[in-house]
PDB file of C-alpha atoms in Angstrom:
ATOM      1  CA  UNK A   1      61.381  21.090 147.571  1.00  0.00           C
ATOM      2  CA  UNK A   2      61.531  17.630 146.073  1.00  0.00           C
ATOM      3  CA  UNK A   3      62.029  14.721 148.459  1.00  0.00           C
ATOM      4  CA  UNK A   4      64.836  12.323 149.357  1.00  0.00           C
ATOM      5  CA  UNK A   5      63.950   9.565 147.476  1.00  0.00           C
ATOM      6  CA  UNK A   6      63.535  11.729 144.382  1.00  0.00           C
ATOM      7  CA  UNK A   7      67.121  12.879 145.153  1.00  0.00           C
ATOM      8  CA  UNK A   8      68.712   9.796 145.892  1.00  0.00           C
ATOM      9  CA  UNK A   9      67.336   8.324 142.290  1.00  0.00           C
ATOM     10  CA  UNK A  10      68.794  11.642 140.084  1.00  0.00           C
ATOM     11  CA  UNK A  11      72.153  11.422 141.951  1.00  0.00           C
ATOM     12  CA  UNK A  12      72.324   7.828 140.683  1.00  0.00           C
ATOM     13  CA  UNK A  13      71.005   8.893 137.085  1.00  0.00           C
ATOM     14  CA  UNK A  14      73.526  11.759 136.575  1.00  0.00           C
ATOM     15  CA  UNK A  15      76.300   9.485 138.204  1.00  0.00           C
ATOM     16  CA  UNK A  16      75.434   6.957 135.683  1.00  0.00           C
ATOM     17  CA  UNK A  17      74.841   9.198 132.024  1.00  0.00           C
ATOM     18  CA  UNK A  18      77.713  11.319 133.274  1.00  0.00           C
ATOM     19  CA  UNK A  19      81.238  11.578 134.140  1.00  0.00           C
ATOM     20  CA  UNK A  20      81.526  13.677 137.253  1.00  0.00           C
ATOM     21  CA  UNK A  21      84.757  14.298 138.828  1.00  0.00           C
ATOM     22  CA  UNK A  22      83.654  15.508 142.294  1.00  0.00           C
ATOM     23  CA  UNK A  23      81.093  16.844 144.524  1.00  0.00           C
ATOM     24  CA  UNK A  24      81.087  20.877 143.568  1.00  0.00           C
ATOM     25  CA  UNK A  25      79.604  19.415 140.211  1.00  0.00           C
ATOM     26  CA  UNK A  26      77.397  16.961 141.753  1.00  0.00           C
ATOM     27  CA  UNK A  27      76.160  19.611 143.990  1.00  0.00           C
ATOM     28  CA  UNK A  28      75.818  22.532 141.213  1.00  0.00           C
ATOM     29  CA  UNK A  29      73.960  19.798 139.409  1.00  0.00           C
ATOM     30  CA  UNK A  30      71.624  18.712 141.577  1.00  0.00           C
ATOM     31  CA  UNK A  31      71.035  22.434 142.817  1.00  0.00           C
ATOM     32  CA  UNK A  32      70.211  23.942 138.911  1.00  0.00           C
ATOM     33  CA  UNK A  33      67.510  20.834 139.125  1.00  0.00           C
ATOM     34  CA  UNK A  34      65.670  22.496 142.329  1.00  0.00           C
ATOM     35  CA  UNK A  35      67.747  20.245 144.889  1.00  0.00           C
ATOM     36  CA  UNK A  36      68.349  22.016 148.113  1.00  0.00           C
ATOM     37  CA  UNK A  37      70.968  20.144 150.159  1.00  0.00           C
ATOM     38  CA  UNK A  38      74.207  20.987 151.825  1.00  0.00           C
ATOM     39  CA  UNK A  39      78.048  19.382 150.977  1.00  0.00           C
ATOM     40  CA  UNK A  40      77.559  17.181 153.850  1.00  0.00           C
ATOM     41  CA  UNK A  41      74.184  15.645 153.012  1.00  0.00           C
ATOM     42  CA  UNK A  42      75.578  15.105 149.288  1.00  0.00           C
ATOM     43  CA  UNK A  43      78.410  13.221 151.008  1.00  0.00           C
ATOM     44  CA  UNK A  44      76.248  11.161 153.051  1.00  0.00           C
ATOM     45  CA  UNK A  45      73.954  10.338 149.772  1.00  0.00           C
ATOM     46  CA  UNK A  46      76.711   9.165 147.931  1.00  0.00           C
ATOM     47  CA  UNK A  47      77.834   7.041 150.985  1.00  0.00           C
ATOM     48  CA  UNK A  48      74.583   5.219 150.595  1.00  0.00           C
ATOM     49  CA  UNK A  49      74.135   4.593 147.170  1.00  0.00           C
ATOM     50  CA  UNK A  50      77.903   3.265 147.613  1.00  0.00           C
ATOM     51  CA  UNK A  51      79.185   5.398 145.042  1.00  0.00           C
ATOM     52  CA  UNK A  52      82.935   5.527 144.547  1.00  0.00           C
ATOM     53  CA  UNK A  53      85.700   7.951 142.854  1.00  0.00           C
ATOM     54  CA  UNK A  54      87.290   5.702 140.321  1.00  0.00           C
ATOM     55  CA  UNK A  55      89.936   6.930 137.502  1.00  0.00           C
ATOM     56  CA  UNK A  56      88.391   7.144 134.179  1.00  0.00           C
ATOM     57  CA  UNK A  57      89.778   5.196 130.831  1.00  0.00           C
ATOM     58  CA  UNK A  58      90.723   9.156 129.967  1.00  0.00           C
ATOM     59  CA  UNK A  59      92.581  10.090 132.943  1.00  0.00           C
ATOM     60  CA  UNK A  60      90.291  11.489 135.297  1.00  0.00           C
ATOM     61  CA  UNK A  61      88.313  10.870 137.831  1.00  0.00           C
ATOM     62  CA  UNK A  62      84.813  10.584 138.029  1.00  0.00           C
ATOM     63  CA  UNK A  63      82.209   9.133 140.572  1.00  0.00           C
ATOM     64  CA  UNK A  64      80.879   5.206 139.770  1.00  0.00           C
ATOM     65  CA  UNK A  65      77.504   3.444 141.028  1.00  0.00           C
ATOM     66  CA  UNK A  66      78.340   0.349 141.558  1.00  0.00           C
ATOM     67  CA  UNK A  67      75.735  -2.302 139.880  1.00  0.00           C
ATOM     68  CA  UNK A  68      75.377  -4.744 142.928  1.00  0.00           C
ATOM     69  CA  UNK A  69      74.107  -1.844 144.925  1.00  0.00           C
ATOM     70  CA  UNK A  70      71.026  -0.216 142.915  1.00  0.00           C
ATOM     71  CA  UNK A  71      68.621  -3.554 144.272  1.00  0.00           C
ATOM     72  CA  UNK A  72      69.734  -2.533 147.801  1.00  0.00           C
ATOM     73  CA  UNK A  73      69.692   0.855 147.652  1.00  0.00           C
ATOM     74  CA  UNK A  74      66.488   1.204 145.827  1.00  0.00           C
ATOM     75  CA  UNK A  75      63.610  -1.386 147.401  1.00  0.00           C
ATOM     76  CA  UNK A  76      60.929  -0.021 144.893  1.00  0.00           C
ATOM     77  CA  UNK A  77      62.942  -0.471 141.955  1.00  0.00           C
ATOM     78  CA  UNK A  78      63.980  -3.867 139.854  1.00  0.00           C
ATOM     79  CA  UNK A  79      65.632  -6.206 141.427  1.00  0.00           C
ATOM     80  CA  UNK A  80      69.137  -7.371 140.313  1.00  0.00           C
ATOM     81  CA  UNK A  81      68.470 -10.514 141.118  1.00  0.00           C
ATOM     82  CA  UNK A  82      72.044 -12.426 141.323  1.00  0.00           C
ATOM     83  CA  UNK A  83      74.549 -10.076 139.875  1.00  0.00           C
ATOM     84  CA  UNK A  84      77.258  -8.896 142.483  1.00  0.00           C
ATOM     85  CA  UNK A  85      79.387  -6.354 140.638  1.00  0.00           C
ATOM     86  CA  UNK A  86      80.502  -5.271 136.573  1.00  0.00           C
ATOM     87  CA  UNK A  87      84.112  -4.029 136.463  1.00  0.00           C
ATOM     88  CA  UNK A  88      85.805  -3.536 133.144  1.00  0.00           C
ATOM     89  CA  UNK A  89      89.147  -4.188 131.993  1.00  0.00           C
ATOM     90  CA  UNK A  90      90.069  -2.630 128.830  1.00  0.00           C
ATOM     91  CA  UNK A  91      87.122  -3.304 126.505  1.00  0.00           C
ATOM     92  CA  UNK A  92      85.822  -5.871 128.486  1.00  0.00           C
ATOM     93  CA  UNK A  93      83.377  -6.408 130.980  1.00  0.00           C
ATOM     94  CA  UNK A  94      82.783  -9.034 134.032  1.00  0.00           C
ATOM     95  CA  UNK A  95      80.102  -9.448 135.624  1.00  0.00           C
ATOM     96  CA  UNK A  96      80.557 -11.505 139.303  1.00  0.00           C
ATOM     97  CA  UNK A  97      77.458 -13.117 140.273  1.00  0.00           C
ATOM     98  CA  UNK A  98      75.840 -15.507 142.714  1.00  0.00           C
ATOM     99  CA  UNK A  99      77.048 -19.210 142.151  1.00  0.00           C
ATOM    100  CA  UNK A 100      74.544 -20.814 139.659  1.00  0.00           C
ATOM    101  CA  UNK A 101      73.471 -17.578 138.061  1.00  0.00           C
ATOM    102  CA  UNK A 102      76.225 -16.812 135.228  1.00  0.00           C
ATOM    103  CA  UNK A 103      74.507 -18.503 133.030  1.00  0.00           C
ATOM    104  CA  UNK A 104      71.054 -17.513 132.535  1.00  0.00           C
ATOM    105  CA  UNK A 105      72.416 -13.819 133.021  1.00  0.00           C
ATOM    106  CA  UNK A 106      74.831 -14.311 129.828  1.00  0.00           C
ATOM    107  CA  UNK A 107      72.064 -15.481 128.186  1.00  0.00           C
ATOM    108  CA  UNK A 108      69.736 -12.595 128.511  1.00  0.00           C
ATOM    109  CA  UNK A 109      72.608 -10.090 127.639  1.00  0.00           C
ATOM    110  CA  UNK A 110      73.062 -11.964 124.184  1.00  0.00           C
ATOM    111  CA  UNK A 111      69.569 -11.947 123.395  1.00  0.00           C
ATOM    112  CA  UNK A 112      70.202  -8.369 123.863  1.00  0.00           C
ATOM    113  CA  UNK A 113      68.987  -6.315 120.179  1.00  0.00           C
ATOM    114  CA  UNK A 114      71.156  -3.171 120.466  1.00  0.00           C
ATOM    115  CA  UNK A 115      73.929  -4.354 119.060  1.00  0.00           C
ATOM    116  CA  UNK A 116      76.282  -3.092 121.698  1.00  0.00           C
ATOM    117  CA  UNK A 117      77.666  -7.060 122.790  1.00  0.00           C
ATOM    118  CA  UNK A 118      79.100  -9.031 120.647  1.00  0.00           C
ATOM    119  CA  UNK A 119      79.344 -11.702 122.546  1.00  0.00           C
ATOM    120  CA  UNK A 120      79.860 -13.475 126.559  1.00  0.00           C
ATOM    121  CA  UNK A 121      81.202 -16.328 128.221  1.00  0.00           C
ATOM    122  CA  UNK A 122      79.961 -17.921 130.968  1.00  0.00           C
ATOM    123  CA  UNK A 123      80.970 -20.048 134.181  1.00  0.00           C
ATOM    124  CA  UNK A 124      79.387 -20.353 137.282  1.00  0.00           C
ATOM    125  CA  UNK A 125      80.012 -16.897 138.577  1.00  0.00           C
ATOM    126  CA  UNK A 126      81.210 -14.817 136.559  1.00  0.00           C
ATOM    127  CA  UNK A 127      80.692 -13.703 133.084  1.00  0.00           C
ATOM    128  CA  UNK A 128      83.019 -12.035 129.957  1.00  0.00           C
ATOM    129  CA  UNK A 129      81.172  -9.516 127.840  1.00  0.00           C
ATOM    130  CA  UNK A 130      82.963  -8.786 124.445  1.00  0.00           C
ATOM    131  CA  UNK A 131      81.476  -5.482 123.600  1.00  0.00           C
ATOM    132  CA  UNK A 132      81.459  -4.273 119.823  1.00  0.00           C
ATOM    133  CA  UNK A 133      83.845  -1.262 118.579  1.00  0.00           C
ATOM    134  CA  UNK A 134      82.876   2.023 119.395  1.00  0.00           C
ATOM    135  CA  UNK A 135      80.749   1.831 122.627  1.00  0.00           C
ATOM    136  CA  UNK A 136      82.084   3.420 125.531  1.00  0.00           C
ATOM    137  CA  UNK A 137      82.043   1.940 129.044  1.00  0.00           C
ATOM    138  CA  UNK A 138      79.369   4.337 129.970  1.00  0.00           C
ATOM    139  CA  UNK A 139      77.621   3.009 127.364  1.00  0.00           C
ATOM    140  CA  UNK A 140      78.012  -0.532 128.048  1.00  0.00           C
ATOM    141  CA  UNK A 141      77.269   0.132 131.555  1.00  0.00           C
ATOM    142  CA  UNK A 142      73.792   1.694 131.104  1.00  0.00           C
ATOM    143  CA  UNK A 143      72.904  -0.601 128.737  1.00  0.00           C
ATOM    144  CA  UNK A 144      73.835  -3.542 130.643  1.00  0.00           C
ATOM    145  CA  UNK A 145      72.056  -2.023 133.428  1.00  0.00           C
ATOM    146  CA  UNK A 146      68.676  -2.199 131.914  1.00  0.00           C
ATOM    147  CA  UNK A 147      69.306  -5.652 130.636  1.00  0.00           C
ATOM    148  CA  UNK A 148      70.201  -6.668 134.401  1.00  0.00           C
ATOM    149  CA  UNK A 149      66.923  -4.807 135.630  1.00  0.00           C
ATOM    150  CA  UNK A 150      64.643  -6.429 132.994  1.00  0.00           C
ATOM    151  CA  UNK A 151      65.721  -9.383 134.944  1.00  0.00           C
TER     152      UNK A 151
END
């Protein structure tokens, strides 16, 4: 039987890498990977990580971690040390984050060497990301993610 905090990090993996429109999947997921845990546990699991049902750029629904809440959620893990939340609008990405921090954040994401951002612009608070052609939000979201954590 693997443990809680072993769970609590795959939900927020397969949550992240992919699109999952409701718990039945979640749950047949996590149970084919040696998870044993009822509906109501899953529910409560997803309450804490704050993850959220949020209609997809195809249509559908799917379940969403929210950035601002993988520092809180997960002690042991990176911090994500003044970013509040990435939300996308069309191609593009803003990232709300403590007042002061905009900045240095952009910063690191254009040093970034995948290739995926083309560019941001910062103020204060908040920062635009201009991704590049042909990377999905998932994408964009995991590897802005890491960049964040590296942080």
């Amino acid at each position: 039987m693997k443990n809680k905090t072993d769970r609590i990090k795959f939900i927020r993996q397969i949550c992240i890498e992919q699109t999952i429109s409701n718990q039945d999947e979640l749950l047949a997921i996590l149970r084919k990977n040696g998870y044993s845990l009822t509906q109501a546990t899953l529910s409560r699991d997803l309450k804490r990580l704050k993850i959220s049902k949020t209609l997809s750029p195809t249509g559908e629904y799917r379940y969403v971690v929210p950035v601002s809440t993988f520092a809180a959620v997960m002690p042991s893990e990176p911090k994500l040390i003044g970013v509040n939340s990435l939300e996308f609008s069309g191609p593009l990405a803003v990232i709300k984050t403590k007042a002061g921090y905009a900045g240095a954040i952009a910063s690191e994401i254009d040093a970034d060497k995948t290739g995926a951002i083309l560019g941001t612009i910062a103020g204060d608070d908040t920062i635009l990301i201009i991704p590049r052609e042909g990377f999905t939000r998932d994408e964009l979201t995991i590897i802005l993610t890491k960049l964040i954590e590296k942080n």
